[in-house]
Each structure stands twice: as structure tokens, then as C-alpha cells.
Short mmCIF file of C-alpha atoms and ligand atoms in Angstrom, two decimals:
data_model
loop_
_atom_site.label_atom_id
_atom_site.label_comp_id
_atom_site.label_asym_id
_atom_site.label_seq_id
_atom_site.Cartn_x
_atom_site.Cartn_y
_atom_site.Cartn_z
CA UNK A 263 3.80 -25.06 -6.17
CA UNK A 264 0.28 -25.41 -4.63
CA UNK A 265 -0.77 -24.16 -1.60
CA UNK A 266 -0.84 -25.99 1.21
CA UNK A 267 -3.76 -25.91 3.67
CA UNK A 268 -4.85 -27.50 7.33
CA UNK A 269 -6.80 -30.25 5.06
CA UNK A 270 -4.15 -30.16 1.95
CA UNK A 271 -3.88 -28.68 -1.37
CA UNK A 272 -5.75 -25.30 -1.71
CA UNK A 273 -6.31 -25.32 -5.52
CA UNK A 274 -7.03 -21.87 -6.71
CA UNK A 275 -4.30 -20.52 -8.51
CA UNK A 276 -3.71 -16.97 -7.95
CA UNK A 277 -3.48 -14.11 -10.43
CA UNK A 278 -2.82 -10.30 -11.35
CA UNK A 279 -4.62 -8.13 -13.55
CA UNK A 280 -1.49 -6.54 -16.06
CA UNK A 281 -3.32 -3.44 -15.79
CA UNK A 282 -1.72 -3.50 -11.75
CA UNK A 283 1.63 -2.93 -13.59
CA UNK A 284 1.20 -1.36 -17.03
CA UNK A 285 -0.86 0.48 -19.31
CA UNK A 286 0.37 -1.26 -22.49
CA UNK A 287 2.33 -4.55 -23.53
CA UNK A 288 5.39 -3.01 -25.23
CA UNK A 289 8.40 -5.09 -24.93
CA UNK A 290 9.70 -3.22 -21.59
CA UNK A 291 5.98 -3.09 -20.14
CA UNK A 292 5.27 -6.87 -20.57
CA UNK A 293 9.14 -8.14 -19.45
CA UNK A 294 8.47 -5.91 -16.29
CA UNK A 295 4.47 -6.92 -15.84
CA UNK A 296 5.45 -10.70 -15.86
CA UNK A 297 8.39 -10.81 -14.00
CA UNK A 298 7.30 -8.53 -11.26
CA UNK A 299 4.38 -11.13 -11.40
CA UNK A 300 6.37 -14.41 -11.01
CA UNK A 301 8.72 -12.56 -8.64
CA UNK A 302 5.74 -12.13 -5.96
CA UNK A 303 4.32 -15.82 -6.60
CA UNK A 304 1.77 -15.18 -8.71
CA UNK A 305 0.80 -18.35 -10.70
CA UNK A 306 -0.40 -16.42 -13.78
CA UNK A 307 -1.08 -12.62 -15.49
CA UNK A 308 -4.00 -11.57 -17.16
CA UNK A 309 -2.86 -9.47 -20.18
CA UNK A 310 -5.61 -7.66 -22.00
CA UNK A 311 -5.93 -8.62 -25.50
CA UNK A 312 -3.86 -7.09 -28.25
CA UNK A 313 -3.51 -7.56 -31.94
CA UNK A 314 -1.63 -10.34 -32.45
CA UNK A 315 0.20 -8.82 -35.32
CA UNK A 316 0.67 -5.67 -33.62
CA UNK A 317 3.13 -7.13 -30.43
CA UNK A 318 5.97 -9.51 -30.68
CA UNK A 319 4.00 -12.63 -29.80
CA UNK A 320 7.31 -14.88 -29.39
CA UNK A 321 8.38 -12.41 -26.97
CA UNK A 322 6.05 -12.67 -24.52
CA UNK A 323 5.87 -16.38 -24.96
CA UNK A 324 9.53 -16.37 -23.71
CA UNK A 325 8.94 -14.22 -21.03
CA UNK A 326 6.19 -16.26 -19.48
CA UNK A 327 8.19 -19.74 -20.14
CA UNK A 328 11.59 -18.30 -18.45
CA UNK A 329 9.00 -16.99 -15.57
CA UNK A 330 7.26 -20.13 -14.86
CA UNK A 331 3.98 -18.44 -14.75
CA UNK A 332 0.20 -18.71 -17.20
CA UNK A 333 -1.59 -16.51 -18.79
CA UNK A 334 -4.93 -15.60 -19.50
CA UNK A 335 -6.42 -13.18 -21.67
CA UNK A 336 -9.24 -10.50 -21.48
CA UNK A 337 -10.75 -7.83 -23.21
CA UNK A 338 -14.30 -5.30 -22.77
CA UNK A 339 -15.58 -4.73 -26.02
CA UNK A 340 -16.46 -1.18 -27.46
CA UNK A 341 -19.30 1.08 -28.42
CA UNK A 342 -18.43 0.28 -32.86
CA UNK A 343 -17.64 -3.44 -31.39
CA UNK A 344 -20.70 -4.33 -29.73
CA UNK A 345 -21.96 -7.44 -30.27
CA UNK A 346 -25.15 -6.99 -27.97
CA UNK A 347 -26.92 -4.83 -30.74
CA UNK A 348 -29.02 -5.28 -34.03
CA UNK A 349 -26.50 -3.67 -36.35
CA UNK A 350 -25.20 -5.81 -38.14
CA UNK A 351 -21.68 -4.04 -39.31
CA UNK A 352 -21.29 -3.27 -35.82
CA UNK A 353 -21.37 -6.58 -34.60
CA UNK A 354 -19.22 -7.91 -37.24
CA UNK A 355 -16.48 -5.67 -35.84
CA UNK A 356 -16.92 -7.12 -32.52
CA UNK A 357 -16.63 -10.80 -33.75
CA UNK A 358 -13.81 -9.97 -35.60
CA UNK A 359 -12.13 -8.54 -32.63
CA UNK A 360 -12.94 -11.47 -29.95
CA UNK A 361 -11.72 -13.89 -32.77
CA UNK A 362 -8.03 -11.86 -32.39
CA UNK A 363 -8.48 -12.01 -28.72
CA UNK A 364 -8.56 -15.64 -29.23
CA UNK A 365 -5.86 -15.65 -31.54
CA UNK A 366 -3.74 -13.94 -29.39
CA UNK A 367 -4.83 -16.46 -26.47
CA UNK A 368 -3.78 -19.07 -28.76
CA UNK A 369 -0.32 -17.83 -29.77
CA UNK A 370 0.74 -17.01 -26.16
CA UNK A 371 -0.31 -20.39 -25.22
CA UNK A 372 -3.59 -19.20 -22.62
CA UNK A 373 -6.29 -20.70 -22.34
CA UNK A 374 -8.82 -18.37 -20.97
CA UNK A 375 -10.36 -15.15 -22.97
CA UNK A 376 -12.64 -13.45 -20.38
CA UNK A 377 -14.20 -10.13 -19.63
CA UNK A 378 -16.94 -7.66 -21.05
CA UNK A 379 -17.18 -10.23 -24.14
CA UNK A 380 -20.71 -9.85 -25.14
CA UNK A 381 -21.71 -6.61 -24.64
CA UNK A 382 -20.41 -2.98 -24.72
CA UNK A 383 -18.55 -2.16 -21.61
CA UNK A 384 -20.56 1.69 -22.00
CA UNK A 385 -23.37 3.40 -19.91
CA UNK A 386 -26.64 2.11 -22.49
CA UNK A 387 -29.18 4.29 -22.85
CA UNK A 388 -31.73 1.90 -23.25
CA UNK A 389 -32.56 -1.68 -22.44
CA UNK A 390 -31.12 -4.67 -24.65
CA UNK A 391 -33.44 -5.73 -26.89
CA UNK A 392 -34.59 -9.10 -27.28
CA UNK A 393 -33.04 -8.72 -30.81
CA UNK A 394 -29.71 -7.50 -29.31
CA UNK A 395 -29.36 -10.27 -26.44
CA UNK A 396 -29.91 -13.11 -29.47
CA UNK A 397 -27.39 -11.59 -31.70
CA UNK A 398 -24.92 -11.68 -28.80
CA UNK A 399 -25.82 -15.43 -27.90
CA UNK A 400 -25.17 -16.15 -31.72
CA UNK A 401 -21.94 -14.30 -32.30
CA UNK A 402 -20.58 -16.12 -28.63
CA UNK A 403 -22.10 -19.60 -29.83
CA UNK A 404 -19.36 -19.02 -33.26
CA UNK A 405 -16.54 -17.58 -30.56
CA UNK A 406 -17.11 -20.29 -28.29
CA UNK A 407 -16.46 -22.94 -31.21
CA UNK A 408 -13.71 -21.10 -32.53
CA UNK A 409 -11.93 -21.07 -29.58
CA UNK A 410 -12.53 -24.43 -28.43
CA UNK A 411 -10.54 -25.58 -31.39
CA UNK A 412 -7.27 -24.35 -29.38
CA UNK A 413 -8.49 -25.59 -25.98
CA UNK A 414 -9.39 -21.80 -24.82
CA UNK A 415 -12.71 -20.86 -22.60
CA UNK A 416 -14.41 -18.07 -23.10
CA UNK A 417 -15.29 -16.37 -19.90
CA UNK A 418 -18.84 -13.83 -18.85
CA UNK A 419 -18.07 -11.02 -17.00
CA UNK A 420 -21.00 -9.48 -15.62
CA UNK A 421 -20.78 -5.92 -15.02
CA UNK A 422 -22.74 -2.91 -13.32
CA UNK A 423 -25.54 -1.42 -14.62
CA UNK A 424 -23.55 1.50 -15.87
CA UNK A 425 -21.27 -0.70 -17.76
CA UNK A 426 -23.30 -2.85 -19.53
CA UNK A 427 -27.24 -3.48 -19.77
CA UNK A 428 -27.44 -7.37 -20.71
CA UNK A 429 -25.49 -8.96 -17.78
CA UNK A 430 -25.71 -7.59 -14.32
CA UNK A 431 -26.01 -10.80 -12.01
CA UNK A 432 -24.41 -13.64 -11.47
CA UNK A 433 -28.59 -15.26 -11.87
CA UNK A 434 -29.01 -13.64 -15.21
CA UNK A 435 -25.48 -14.59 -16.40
CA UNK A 436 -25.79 -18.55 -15.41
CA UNK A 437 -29.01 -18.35 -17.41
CA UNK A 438 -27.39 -16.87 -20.19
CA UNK A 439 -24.48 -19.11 -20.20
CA UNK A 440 -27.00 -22.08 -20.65
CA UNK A 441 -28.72 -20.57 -23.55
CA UNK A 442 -25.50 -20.21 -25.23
CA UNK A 443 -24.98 -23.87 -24.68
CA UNK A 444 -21.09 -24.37 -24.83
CA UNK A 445 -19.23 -26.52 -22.91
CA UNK A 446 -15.99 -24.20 -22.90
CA UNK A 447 -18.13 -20.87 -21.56
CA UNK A 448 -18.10 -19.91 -17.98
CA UNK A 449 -19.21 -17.20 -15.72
CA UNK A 450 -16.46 -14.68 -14.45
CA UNK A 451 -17.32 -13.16 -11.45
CA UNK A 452 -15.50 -9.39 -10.47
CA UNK A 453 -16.31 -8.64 -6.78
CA UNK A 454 -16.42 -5.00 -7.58
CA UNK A 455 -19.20 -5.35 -10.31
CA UNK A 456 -21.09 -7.62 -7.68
CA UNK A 457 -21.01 -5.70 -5.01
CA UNK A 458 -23.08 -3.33 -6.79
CA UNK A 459 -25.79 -5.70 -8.14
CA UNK A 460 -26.16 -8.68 -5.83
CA UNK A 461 -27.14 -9.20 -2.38
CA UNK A 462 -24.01 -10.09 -1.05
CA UNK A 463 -20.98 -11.89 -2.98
CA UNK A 464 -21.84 -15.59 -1.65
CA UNK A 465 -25.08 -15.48 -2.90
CA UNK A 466 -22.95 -14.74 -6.04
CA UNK A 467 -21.10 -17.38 -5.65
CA UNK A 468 -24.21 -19.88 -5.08
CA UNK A 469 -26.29 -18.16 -8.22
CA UNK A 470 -23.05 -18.72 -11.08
CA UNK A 471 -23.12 -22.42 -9.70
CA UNK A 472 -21.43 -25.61 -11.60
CA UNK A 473 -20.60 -22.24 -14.17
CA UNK A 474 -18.20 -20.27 -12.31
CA UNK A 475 -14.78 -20.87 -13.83
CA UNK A 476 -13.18 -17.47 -13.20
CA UNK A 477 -12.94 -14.55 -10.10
CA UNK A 478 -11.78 -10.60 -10.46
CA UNK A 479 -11.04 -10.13 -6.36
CA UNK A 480 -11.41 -6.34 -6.84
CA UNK A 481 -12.27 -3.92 -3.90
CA UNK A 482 -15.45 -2.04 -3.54
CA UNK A 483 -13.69 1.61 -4.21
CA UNK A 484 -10.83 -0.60 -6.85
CA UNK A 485 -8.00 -0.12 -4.58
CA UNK A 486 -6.03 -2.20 -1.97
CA UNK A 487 -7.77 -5.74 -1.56
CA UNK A 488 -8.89 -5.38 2.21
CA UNK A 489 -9.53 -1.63 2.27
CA UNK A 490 -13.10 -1.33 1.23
CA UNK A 491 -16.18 -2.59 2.32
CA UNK A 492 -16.15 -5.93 0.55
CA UNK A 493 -16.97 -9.14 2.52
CA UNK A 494 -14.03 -11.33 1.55
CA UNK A 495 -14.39 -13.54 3.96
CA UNK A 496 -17.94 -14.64 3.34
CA UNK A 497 -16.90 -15.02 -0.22
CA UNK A 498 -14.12 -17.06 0.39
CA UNK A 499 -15.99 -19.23 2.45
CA UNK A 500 -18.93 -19.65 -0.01
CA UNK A 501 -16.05 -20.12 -2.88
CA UNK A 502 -14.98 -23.41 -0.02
CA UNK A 503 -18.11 -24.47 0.40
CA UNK A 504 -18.46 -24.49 -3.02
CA UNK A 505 -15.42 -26.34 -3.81
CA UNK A 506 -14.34 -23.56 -6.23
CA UNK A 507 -11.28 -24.26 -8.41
CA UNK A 508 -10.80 -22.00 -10.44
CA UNK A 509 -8.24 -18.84 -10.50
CA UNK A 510 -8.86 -15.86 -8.32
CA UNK A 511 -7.10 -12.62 -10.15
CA UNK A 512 -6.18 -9.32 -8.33
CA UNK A 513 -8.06 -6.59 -10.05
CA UNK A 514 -7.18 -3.21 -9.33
CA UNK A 515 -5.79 0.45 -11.34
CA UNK A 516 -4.48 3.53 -10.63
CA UNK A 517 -3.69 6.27 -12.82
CA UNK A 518 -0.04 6.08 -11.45
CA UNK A 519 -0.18 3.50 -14.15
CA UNK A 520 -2.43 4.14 -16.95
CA UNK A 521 -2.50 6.48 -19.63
CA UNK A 522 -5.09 8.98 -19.73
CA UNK A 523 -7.38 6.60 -22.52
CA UNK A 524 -7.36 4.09 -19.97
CA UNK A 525 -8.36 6.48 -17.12
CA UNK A 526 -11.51 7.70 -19.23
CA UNK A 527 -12.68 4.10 -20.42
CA UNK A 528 -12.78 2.49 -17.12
CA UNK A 529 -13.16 5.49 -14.69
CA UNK A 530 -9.81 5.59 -12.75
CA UNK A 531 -10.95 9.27 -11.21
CA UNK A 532 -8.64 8.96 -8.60
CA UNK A 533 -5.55 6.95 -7.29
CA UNK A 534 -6.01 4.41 -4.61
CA UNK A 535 -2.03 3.76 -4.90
CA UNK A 536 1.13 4.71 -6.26
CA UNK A 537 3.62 1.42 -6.19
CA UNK A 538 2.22 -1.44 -8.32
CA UNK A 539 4.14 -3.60 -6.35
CA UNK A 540 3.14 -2.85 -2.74
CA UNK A 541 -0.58 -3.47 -4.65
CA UNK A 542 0.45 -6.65 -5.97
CA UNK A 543 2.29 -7.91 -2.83
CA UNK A 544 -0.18 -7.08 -0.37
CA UNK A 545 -3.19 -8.25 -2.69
CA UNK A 546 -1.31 -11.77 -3.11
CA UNK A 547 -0.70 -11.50 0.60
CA UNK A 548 -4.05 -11.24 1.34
CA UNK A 549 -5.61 -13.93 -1.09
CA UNK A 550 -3.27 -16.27 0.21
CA UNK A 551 -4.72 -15.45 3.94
CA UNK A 552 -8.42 -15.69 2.93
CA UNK A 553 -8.09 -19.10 1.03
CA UNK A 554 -5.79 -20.39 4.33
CA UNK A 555 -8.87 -18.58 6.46
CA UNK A 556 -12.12 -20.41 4.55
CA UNK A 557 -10.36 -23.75 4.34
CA UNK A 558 -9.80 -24.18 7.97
CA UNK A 559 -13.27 -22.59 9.26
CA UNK A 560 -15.00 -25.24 6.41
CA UNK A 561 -12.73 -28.01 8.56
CA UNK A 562 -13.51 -26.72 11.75
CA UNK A 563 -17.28 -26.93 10.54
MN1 MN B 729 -13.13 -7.23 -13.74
#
């Protein structure tokens, strides 16, 4: 059901990051990631990509169908998958890899593969090379026809400068995104990954433009949405004035969840929480308020 607000339907369909619930997508870990999902109001999960050989696609197909809810699909590639690089067997690895991620997309019936999808999600030690930044354009230009075939977008997330060095803004991302030239590429924005590079999230908002098809609503320190120092409010009413559509998903870990792999790759140093579904509750809680909150000070305008 959409949300209704003072001047109608509030469009943005909400979301959770799997990651909130689970640290894998075995058959117990997915039933209980999308069904605690659903069971809050969620209107979809993002599950991070997986071999689709290596899961029991059909599964999770049923579980989303009997849950009513989407799904989307991300993934950060690797240090041996890096696209955004001039070797050549390394960056055949990471177009083989986003070509599964699609797959999988594809046989769970999303239509969204977003996330650290042309470029390493490492610390470089170095700049990208010209070289590097083309080779990543040109692998995304093949992804980005591949996976229009099944009706899937491919999404940009720009990261901090620790976690990437090709795509830092929101300015530099939008530019990007129309090199590539690809009508079925957008720019995913992560509040948490702003925050660190932009001068405040609506100018974000303003700088992705006509591109921005995605949103990670993450908190400044990763923990409960609305307990860090992130301005929420002016980003929700840029994303109004904006007319933003698209799906806003609650980002968020804790090593009360993940395994210890996990913990190293994205940094999880310490637990902002304990119960995945206090997280998710109050983070859907929240969103809800914001969008209500932005559409009726744009009215009142
Ligand atoms: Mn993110």
C-alpha cells in the first residue's frame, strides 16, 4: 500500500539492507531476513549478491512472493575483482562476477543491481588512472546492456575516499554516469558515504540530479537512523523538492549479526545495536516520519 501524505501518495518505497538481519542467505537466514522484512512493512530487501548456483534460487523466489515484498540486489566488488584497473585478468574477474550479480537479479525477479559496482570497495593507494576509470566505463557500458536485457538497472554507489578512489561525489558520479551513456544506470546515493565527501546531503541530492534512482539512509556512525549527526531532514526535503521517486533503503550493521569476514571488509569495529529488529522497526519508523515531515513543509511552502 502507498503512503499516504497531507497532498497524497508519498511514492518512495521503503527498504532494508539484509545485512540488518543476516550475515548470509542460507535457507533459515533468508526465510527470517524477508519475513521479518514484510512483517515491519517494508516494501522490499536488498540481498547482496550470491552465486546463483550456489543458493536455492526458487526458494527465495517463494519467500518473497508469499511475503508480498521486492527485491533488489547489491554487491562491492573486490581487490582480484576490480574493474577500475589496467589488468586485464583482473578485470575479467570482476565482469564475470557483476554478470552473476545480474543473473541472480534476474532469477529472483529484481530489478536493481547496485553498490560498489565499478571500483574496488578497498583503501587505494594511488589515484585511478585515466586508463583504470576507461576500463571501468567499458566493462559497465557491457553490464549495463547485459542487464537491460532482463529489465534490471545498474546502480553507482559512490563511496568515501577510503573505500574507493574513482567515485567520491555525487558531482563526479552524475558525470560519470553520462559518460557511460546507458539509459538503465543511475546514481545510488548512501548518506553515510556522503556525509563524508559532500557539503551537506541536499546538495547531494541537487548534484546526482535527473540520475538519482536509488538512496542507502545510513547514519553518520552506521547505527540507529536518527542517532548521529546526519541532517535527515534537509535531505528529505531536498529529496521533495526534488520530486524523488525512487526507494530509500535502511543501511546499517552490527557485528551482533555478521561474521567476523564481514566485520573486517566493511569495518563493523563496534556494535551500534544488538536486536535487528528494534533497528529495522525504528529505522522504518523513522523514514516513514521524515517523508510525512518534507511533504507537508514542501505544501506549507
Ligand atoms: Mn551503502
Amino acid at each position: 500500500m502507498p503512503r499516504s501524505g497531507e497532498s497524497g501518495v508519498v511514492p518512495n518505497r521503503l527498504g532494508v539492507h539484509a545485512g540488518v538481519w543476516v550475515g548470509d542467505w542460507s535457507p533459515g537466514s533468508a526465510r527470517y531476513a524477508i519475513e521479518s522484512s514484510a512483517e515491519i512493512g517494508y516494501d522490499l530487501i536488498e540481498i547482496p549478491a550470491v552465486d546463483p548456483r550456489e543458493v536455492d534460487v526458487a526458494r527465495t523466489v517463494r519467500l518473497l512472493d508469499s511475503s508480498g515484498i521486492d527485491a533488489v540486489v547489491s554487491l562491492a566488488l573486490g581487490a582480484d575483482t576490480d574493474i577500475n584497473t589496467e589488468d586485464a585478468a583482473t578485470s575479467a574477474r570482476g565482469e564475470a562476477l557483476l554478470g552473476s550479480a545480474v543473473d541472480f537479479a534476474r532469477d529472483i525477479g529484481a530489478t536493481y543491481v547496485g553498490g560498489v559496482t565499478y571500483s574496488a570497495m578497498v583503501k587505494y593507494t594511488h589515484r585511478a588512472t585515466a586508463a583504470s576509470r576507461e576500463n571501468s566505463l567499458a566493462v559497465l557500458r557491457r553490464v549495463a546492456r547485459k542487464a537491460g536485457e532482463s529489465g534490471i538497472s545498474i546502480g553507482i554507489e559512490y563511496v568515501n575516499r577510503y573505500e574507493s578512489n574513482l567515485l567520491n561525489t555525487a558531482a563526479q558520479t552524475a558525470l560519470f554516469i553520462a559518460e557511460l551513456g546507458a539509459g538503465n544506470v543511475v546514481l545510488h546515493l548512501d548518506t553515510f558515504h556522503a556525509n563524508s565527501e559532500e557539503t551537506n546531503l541536499a546538495s547531494a541530492v541537487r548534484d546526482a540530479g535527473s540520475r538519482l534512482g536509488y538512496i542507502h539512509a545510513s547514519e553518520s556512525h552506521r547505527g540507529l537512523l536518527g542517532t548521529g549527526i546526519l541532517d535527515f531532514a534537509g535531505l528529505f526535503r531536498q529529496l521533495a523538492e526534488s520530486d524523488y521517486r525512487g526507494p530509500i533503503t535502511f543501511e546499517s550493521f552490527s557485528g551482533a549479526v555478521h561474521p567476523a569476514t564481514t566485520v573486517g571488509t566493511i569495518g563493523i569495529w563496534r556494535d551500534p545495536w544488538t536486536d535487528p529488529a528494534l533497528a529495522a522497526r525504528e529505522a522504518h519508523a523513522f523514514l516513514t516520519a521524515q517523508l510525512a515531515a518534507a511533504t507537508q513543509s514542501i505544501d506549507a511552502a
